[in-house]
CSV table of C-alpha atoms in Angstrom, one decimal:
chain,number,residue,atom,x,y,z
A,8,UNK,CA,96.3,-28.7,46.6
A,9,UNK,CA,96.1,-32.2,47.1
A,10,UNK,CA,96.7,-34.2,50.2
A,11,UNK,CA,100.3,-35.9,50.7
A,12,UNK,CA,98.7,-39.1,51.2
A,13,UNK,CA,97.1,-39.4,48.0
A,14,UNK,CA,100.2,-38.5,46.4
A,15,UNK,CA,102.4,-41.2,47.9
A,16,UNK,CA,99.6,-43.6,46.1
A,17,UNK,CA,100.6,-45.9,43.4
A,18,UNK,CA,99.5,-43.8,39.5
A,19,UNK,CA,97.1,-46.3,39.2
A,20,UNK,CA,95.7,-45.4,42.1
A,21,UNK,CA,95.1,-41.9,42.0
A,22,UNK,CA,98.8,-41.0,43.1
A,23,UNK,CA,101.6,-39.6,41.6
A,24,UNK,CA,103.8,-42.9,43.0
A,25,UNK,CA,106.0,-40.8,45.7
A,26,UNK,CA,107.6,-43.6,48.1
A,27,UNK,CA,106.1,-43.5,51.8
A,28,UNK,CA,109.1,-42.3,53.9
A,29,UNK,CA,107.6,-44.3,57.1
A,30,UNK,CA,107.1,-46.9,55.2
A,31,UNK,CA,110.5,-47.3,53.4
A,32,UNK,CA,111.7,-46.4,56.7
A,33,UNK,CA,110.1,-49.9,58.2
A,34,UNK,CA,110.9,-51.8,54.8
A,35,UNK,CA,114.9,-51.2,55.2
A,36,UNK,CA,114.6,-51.6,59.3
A,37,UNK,CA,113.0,-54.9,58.3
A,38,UNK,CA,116.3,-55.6,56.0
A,39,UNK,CA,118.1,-55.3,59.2
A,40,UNK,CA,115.4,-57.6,61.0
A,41,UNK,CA,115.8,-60.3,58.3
A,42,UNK,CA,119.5,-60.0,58.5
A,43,UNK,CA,119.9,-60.7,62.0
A,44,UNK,CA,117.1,-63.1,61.9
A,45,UNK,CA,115.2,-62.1,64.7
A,46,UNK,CA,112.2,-63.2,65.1
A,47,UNK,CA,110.6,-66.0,63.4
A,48,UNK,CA,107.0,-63.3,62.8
A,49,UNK,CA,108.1,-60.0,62.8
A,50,UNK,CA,106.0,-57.0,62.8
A,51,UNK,CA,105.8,-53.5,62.0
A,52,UNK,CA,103.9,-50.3,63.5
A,53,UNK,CA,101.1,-51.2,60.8
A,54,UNK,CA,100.8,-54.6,62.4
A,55,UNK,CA,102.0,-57.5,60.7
A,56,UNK,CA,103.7,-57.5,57.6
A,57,UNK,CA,104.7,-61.1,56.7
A,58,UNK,CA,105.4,-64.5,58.7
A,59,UNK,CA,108.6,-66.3,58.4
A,60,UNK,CA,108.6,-70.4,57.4
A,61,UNK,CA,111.5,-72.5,58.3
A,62,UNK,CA,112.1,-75.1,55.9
A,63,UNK,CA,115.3,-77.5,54.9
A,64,UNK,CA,116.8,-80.7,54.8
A,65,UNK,CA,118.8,-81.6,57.9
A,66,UNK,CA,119.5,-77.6,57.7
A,67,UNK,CA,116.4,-74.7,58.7
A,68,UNK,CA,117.3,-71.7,56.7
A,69,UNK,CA,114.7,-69.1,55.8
A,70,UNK,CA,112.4,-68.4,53.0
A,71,UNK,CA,110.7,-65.1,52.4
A,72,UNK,CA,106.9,-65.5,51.8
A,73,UNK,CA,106.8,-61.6,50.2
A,74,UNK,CA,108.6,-62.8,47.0
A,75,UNK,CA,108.5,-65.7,44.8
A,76,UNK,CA,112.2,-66.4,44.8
A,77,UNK,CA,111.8,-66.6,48.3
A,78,UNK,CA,114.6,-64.0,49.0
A,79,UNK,CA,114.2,-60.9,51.2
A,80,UNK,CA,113.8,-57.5,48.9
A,81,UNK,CA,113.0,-54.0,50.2
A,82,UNK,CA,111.1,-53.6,47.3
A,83,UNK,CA,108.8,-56.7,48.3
A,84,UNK,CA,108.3,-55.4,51.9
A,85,UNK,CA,107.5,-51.9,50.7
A,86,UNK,CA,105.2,-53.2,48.0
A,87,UNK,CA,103.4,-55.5,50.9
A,88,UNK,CA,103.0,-53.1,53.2
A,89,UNK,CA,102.2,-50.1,50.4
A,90,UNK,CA,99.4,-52.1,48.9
A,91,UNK,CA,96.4,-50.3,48.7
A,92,UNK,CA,92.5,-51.8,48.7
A,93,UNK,CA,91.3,-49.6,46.1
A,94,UNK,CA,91.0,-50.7,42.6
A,95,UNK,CA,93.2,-49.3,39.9
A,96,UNK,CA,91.1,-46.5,37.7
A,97,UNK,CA,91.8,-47.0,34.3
A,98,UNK,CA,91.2,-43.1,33.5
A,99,UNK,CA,94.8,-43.3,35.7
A,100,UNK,CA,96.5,-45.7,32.7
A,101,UNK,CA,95.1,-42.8,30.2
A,102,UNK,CA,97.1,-39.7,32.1
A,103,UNK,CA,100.2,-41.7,33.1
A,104,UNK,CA,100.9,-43.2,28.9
A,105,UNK,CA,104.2,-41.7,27.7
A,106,UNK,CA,102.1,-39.7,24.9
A,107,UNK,CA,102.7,-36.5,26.4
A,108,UNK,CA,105.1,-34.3,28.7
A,109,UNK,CA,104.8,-35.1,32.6
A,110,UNK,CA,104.0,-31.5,33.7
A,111,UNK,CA,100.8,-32.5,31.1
A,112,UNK,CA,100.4,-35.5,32.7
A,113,UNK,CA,100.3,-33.7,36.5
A,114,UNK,CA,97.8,-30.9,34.6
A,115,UNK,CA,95.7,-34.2,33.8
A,116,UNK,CA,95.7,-35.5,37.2
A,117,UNK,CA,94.9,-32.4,39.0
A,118,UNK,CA,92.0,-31.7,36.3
A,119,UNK,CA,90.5,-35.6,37.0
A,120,UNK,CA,90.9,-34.8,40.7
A,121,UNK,CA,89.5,-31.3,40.2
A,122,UNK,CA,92.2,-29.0,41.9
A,123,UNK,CA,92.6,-27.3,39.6
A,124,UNK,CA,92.9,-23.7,40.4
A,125,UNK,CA,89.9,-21.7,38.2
A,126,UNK,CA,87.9,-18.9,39.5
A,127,UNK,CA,84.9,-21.7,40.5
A,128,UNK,CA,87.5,-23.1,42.4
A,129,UNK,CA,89.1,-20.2,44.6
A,130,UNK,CA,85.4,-18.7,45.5
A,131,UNK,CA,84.3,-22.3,46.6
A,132,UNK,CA,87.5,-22.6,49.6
A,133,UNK,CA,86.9,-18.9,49.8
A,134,UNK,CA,89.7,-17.3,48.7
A,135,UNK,CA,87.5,-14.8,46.3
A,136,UNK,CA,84.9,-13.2,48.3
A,137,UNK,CA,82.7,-12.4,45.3
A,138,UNK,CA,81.1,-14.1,42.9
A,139,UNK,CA,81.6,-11.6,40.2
A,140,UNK,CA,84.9,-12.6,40.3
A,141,UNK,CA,84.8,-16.4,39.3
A,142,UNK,CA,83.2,-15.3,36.1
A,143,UNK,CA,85.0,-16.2,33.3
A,144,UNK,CA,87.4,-13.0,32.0
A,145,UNK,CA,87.0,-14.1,28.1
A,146,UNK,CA,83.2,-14.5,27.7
A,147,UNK,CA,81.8,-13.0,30.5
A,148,UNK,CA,78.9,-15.8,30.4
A,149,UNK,CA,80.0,-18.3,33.4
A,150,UNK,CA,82.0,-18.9,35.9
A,151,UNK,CA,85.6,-19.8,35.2
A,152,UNK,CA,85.1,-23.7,36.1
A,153,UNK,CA,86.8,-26.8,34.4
A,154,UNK,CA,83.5,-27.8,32.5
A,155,UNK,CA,83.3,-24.4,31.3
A,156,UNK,CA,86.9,-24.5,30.1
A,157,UNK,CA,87.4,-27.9,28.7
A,158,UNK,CA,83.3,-28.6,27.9
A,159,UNK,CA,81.1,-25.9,27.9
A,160,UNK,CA,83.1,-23.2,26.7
A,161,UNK,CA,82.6,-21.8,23.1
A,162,UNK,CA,85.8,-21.2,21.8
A,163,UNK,CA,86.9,-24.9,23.2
């Protein structure tokens, strides 16, 4: 298993790139906000997601400081307030390339993030009680782990 937050991360990240719902939720509310001009700052239940500028030329009108056409997107205000401090893993760029099938490609993800469900795996959240039973079934030499079965394994 892997927690829902890391999922709704961006792939570079570590995610699988599943939109936020609370956040899309406050990105398309803000679309309302812009449209009705409220107020001049406008804020969200994360805290402030971008300040307003009036500019013009006899005429205020405003400009959108999330994009650089300076119009109001819900993909800008999703990116903005979906932006994430870690860095981007570049093992991330290797699993997500088009080279092979996606249900490969979640298979590689879960394997990086080790949850993947082996023998090793099941004794350590305690689903198998004994430790005879994460031993691998074809050799009979070590436990069933992802080393063992993409690494260590003899017939691999």
């Amino acid at each position: 298993m892997v927690a829902w937050s890391k999922l709704t991360q961006d792939k570079g990240c570590g995610g699988l790139g599943i939109k936020n719902e609370r956040k899309m939720n406050e990105a398309l509310l803000m679309k309302w906000r812009w449209r009705w001009r409220w107020p001049k700052e406008t804020t969200s239940d994360s805290g402030k997601i971008y300040g307003l500028e009036t500019q013009g030329n006899g005429q205020d009108r405003l400009i959108w400081q999330g994009c650089s056409s300076g119009k109001f997107t819900v993909k800008s205000i999703y990116e903005m307030a979906n932006r994430s401090n870690a860095d981007k893993d570049p093992i991330f760029e290797l699993i997500w390339r088009d080279v092979a099938p996606p249900r490969v490609q979640c298979f590689g993800l879960l394997t990086y993030l080790g949850r993947v469900k082996t023998s090793e795996y099941l004794l350590r959240i305690g689903v198998i009680t004994d430790a005879k039973q994460a031993i691998c079934k074809f050799c009979s030499y070590d436990f069933e782990s992802l080393d063992h079965m993409f690494i260590h394994y003899m017939h691999a």
